[in-house]
């Protein structure tokens, strides 16, 4: 996963572009998930205020680790990959903010399933 930031114009009106790249690679059987925001209205058309909304339990895998090791030391690959839409538990994972983006880091076992 590559996260980039750009800085715009600096001094004298000239445009200097500076690109900073930060790489984040989850270890073992951990995955990085970006929450997918739910609907702001109910089916009946009632708008739900931010204070009353629950955190979505659906997300997209942004990055995945190589997998866990079994008792013999053999690498067991993950069943999920970057780009998969998944369902996870309400209190699963650890919330982190990377370059201003809210993400979750969780173990593969916290994921309930992949949405086809």
PDB file of C-alpha atoms in Angstrom:
ATOM      1  CA  UNK A   1       0.000   0.000   0.000  1.00  0.00           C
ATOM      2  CA  UNK A   2       1.413   3.392  -0.945  1.00  0.00           C
ATOM      3  CA  UNK A   3       0.215   6.537   0.724  1.00  0.00           C
ATOM      4  CA  UNK A   4       1.339   9.818  -0.796  1.00  0.00           C
ATOM      5  CA  UNK A   5       1.161  13.470   0.155  1.00  0.00           C
ATOM      6  CA  UNK A   6       1.832  16.429  -2.095  1.00  0.00           C
ATOM      7  CA  UNK A   7       2.898  19.933  -1.207  1.00  0.00           C
ATOM      8  CA  UNK A   8       1.909  22.679  -3.604  1.00  0.00           C
ATOM      9  CA  UNK A   9       3.334  26.099  -4.417  1.00  0.00           C
ATOM     10  CA  UNK A  10       6.192  27.429  -2.350  1.00  0.00           C
ATOM     11  CA  UNK A  11       7.958  30.802  -2.522  1.00  0.00           C
ATOM     12  CA  UNK A  12       8.094  33.120  -5.511  1.00  0.00           C
ATOM     13  CA  UNK A  13       5.053  31.672  -7.270  1.00  0.00           C
ATOM     14  CA  UNK A  14       7.063  28.787  -8.675  1.00  0.00           C
ATOM     15  CA  UNK A  15       5.495  25.362  -8.426  1.00  0.00           C
ATOM     16  CA  UNK A  16       7.703  22.882  -6.628  1.00  0.00           C
ATOM     17  CA  UNK A  17       6.142  19.445  -6.249  1.00  0.00           C
ATOM     18  CA  UNK A  18       7.546  17.353  -3.476  1.00  0.00           C
ATOM     19  CA  UNK A  19       6.321  13.798  -3.262  1.00  0.00           C
ATOM     20  CA  UNK A  20       6.606  11.953   0.017  1.00  0.00           C
ATOM     21  CA  UNK A  21       5.841   8.248  -0.122  1.00  0.00           C
ATOM     22  CA  UNK A  22       5.175   6.194   2.972  1.00  0.00           C
ATOM     23  CA  UNK A  23       4.909   2.445   2.683  1.00  0.00           C
ATOM     24  CA  UNK A  24       2.937   0.412   5.201  1.00  0.00           C
ATOM     25  CA  UNK A  25       3.000  -3.366   5.045  1.00  0.00           C
ATOM     26  CA  UNK A  26       1.016  -5.333   7.630  1.00  0.00           C
ATOM     27  CA  UNK A  27       2.823  -8.257   9.237  1.00  0.00           C
ATOM     28  CA  UNK A  28       1.780 -11.900   9.533  1.00  0.00           C
ATOM     29  CA  UNK A  29      -2.007 -12.417   9.270  1.00  0.00           C
ATOM     30  CA  UNK A  30      -2.990  -8.765   9.703  1.00  0.00           C
ATOM     31  CA  UNK A  31      -4.920  -6.704   7.152  1.00  0.00           C
ATOM     32  CA  UNK A  32      -5.533  -2.967   6.698  1.00  0.00           C
ATOM     33  CA  UNK A  33      -9.221  -2.145   6.113  1.00  0.00           C
ATOM     34  CA  UNK A  34     -10.878   1.094   5.045  1.00  0.00           C
ATOM     35  CA  UNK A  35     -14.461   1.402   6.294  1.00  0.00           C
ATOM     36  CA  UNK A  36     -17.172   1.845   3.673  1.00  0.00           C
ATOM     37  CA  UNK A  37     -19.642   4.466   4.861  1.00  0.00           C
ATOM     38  CA  UNK A  38     -23.293   3.432   5.002  1.00  0.00           C
ATOM     39  CA  UNK A  39     -26.406   5.207   3.818  1.00  0.00           C
ATOM     40  CA  UNK A  40     -27.276   8.577   5.353  1.00  0.00           C
ATOM     41  CA  UNK A  41     -31.023   7.971   4.906  1.00  0.00           C
ATOM     42  CA  UNK A  42     -33.325   5.168   5.956  1.00  0.00           C
ATOM     43  CA  UNK A  43     -35.499   3.383   3.406  1.00  0.00           C
ATOM     44  CA  UNK A  44     -38.366   5.644   4.486  1.00  0.00           C
ATOM     45  CA  UNK A  45     -36.317   8.758   3.642  1.00  0.00           C
ATOM     46  CA  UNK A  46     -35.423   9.842   7.183  1.00  0.00           C
ATOM     47  CA  UNK A  47     -31.954  11.413   7.391  1.00  0.00           C
ATOM     48  CA  UNK A  48     -29.794   9.911  10.144  1.00  0.00           C
ATOM     49  CA  UNK A  49     -27.653  12.460  12.067  1.00  0.00           C
ATOM     50  CA  UNK A  50     -23.949  11.709  12.582  1.00  0.00           C
ATOM     51  CA  UNK A  51     -24.399  11.290  16.343  1.00  0.00           C
ATOM     52  CA  UNK A  52     -26.964   8.503  15.839  1.00  0.00           C
ATOM     53  CA  UNK A  53     -25.021   6.571  13.191  1.00  0.00           C
ATOM     54  CA  UNK A  54     -23.284   3.353  14.031  1.00  0.00           C
ATOM     55  CA  UNK A  55     -19.830   2.669  12.671  1.00  0.00           C
ATOM     56  CA  UNK A  56     -20.054   0.617   9.481  1.00  0.00           C
ATOM     57  CA  UNK A  57     -19.101  -3.041   9.746  1.00  0.00           C
ATOM     58  CA  UNK A  58     -18.237  -3.277   6.079  1.00  0.00           C
ATOM     59  CA  UNK A  59     -14.931  -2.328   4.522  1.00  0.00           C
ATOM     60  CA  UNK A  60     -12.429  -2.797   1.748  1.00  0.00           C
ATOM     61  CA  UNK A  61      -9.063  -4.457   2.249  1.00  0.00           C
ATOM     62  CA  UNK A  62      -6.330  -1.953   1.409  1.00  0.00           C
ATOM     63  CA  UNK A  63      -3.320  -4.166   2.227  1.00  0.00           C
ATOM     64  CA  UNK A  64      -2.755  -7.678   3.542  1.00  0.00           C
ATOM     65  CA  UNK A  65       0.196  -9.372   5.212  1.00  0.00           C
ATOM     66  CA  UNK A  66       1.888 -12.495   3.837  1.00  0.00           C
ATOM     67  CA  UNK A  67       0.084 -14.911   6.178  1.00  0.00           C
ATOM     68  CA  UNK A  68       0.508 -16.740   9.458  1.00  0.00           C
ATOM     69  CA  UNK A  69       2.885 -19.573  10.280  1.00  0.00           C
ATOM     70  CA  UNK A  70       1.660 -22.965  11.441  1.00  0.00           C
ATOM     71  CA  UNK A  71       3.271 -25.164  14.119  1.00  0.00           C
ATOM     72  CA  UNK A  72       5.904 -26.477  11.700  1.00  0.00           C
ATOM     73  CA  UNK A  73       6.862 -22.954  10.571  1.00  0.00           C
ATOM     74  CA  UNK A  74       5.216 -23.250   7.163  1.00  0.00           C
ATOM     75  CA  UNK A  75       3.612 -20.066   5.790  1.00  0.00           C
ATOM     76  CA  UNK A  76      -0.189 -20.283   5.523  1.00  0.00           C
ATOM     77  CA  UNK A  77      -1.396 -17.602   3.045  1.00  0.00           C
ATOM     78  CA  UNK A  78      -4.423 -15.410   3.783  1.00  0.00           C
ATOM     79  CA  UNK A  79      -7.837 -16.062   2.228  1.00  0.00           C
ATOM     80  CA  UNK A  80      -8.362 -12.329   1.578  1.00  0.00           C
ATOM     81  CA  UNK A  81      -6.494  -9.931  -0.701  1.00  0.00           C
ATOM     82  CA  UNK A  82      -6.371  -6.205  -1.381  1.00  0.00           C
ATOM     83  CA  UNK A  83      -9.595  -4.979  -2.986  1.00  0.00           C
ATOM     84  CA  UNK A  84     -11.908  -7.519  -1.281  1.00  0.00           C
ATOM     85  CA  UNK A  85     -15.064  -6.144   0.403  1.00  0.00           C
ATOM     86  CA  UNK A  86     -15.432  -7.732   3.824  1.00  0.00           C
ATOM     87  CA  UNK A  87     -17.697  -7.793   6.876  1.00  0.00           C
ATOM     88  CA  UNK A  88     -16.120  -7.566  10.320  1.00  0.00           C
ATOM     89  CA  UNK A  89     -17.218  -7.308  13.951  1.00  0.00           C
ATOM     90  CA  UNK A  90     -18.381  -4.014  15.432  1.00  0.00           C
ATOM     91  CA  UNK A  91     -15.406  -3.701  17.792  1.00  0.00           C
ATOM     92  CA  UNK A  92     -12.811  -5.473  15.614  1.00  0.00           C
ATOM     93  CA  UNK A  93      -9.376  -4.106  14.909  1.00  0.00           C
ATOM     94  CA  UNK A  94      -7.351  -1.109  15.960  1.00  0.00           C
ATOM     95  CA  UNK A  95      -8.218   2.303  14.536  1.00  0.00           C
ATOM     96  CA  UNK A  96      -5.266   4.206  13.075  1.00  0.00           C
ATOM     97  CA  UNK A  97      -4.904   7.390  11.061  1.00  0.00           C
ATOM     98  CA  UNK A  98      -2.326   7.289   8.266  1.00  0.00           C
ATOM     99  CA  UNK A  99      -1.866  10.477   6.214  1.00  0.00           C
ATOM    100  CA  UNK A 100      -5.223  11.768   7.385  1.00  0.00           C
ATOM    101  CA  UNK A 101      -7.116   8.625   6.357  1.00  0.00           C
ATOM    102  CA  UNK A 102      -8.954   6.593   9.023  1.00  0.00           C
ATOM    103  CA  UNK A 103      -8.079   2.902   8.696  1.00  0.00           C
ATOM    104  CA  UNK A 104      -8.415  -0.292  10.736  1.00  0.00           C
ATOM    105  CA  UNK A 105      -5.710  -2.882  11.336  1.00  0.00           C
ATOM    106  CA  UNK A 106      -7.077  -6.297  12.273  1.00  0.00           C
ATOM    107  CA  UNK A 107      -6.253  -9.978  12.142  1.00  0.00           C
ATOM    108  CA  UNK A 108      -7.785 -12.088   9.404  1.00  0.00           C
ATOM    109  CA  UNK A 109      -9.690 -14.043  12.060  1.00  0.00           C
ATOM    110  CA  UNK A 110     -11.667 -10.864  12.931  1.00  0.00           C
ATOM    111  CA  UNK A 111     -13.158 -10.874   9.411  1.00  0.00           C
ATOM    112  CA  UNK A 112     -16.507 -12.673   9.203  1.00  0.00           C
ATOM    113  CA  UNK A 113     -16.617 -13.047   5.437  1.00  0.00           C
ATOM    114  CA  UNK A 114     -16.008 -11.661   1.961  1.00  0.00           C
ATOM    115  CA  UNK A 115     -18.868  -9.944   0.099  1.00  0.00           C
ATOM    116  CA  UNK A 116     -19.080 -11.258  -3.474  1.00  0.00           C
TER     117      UNK A 116
END
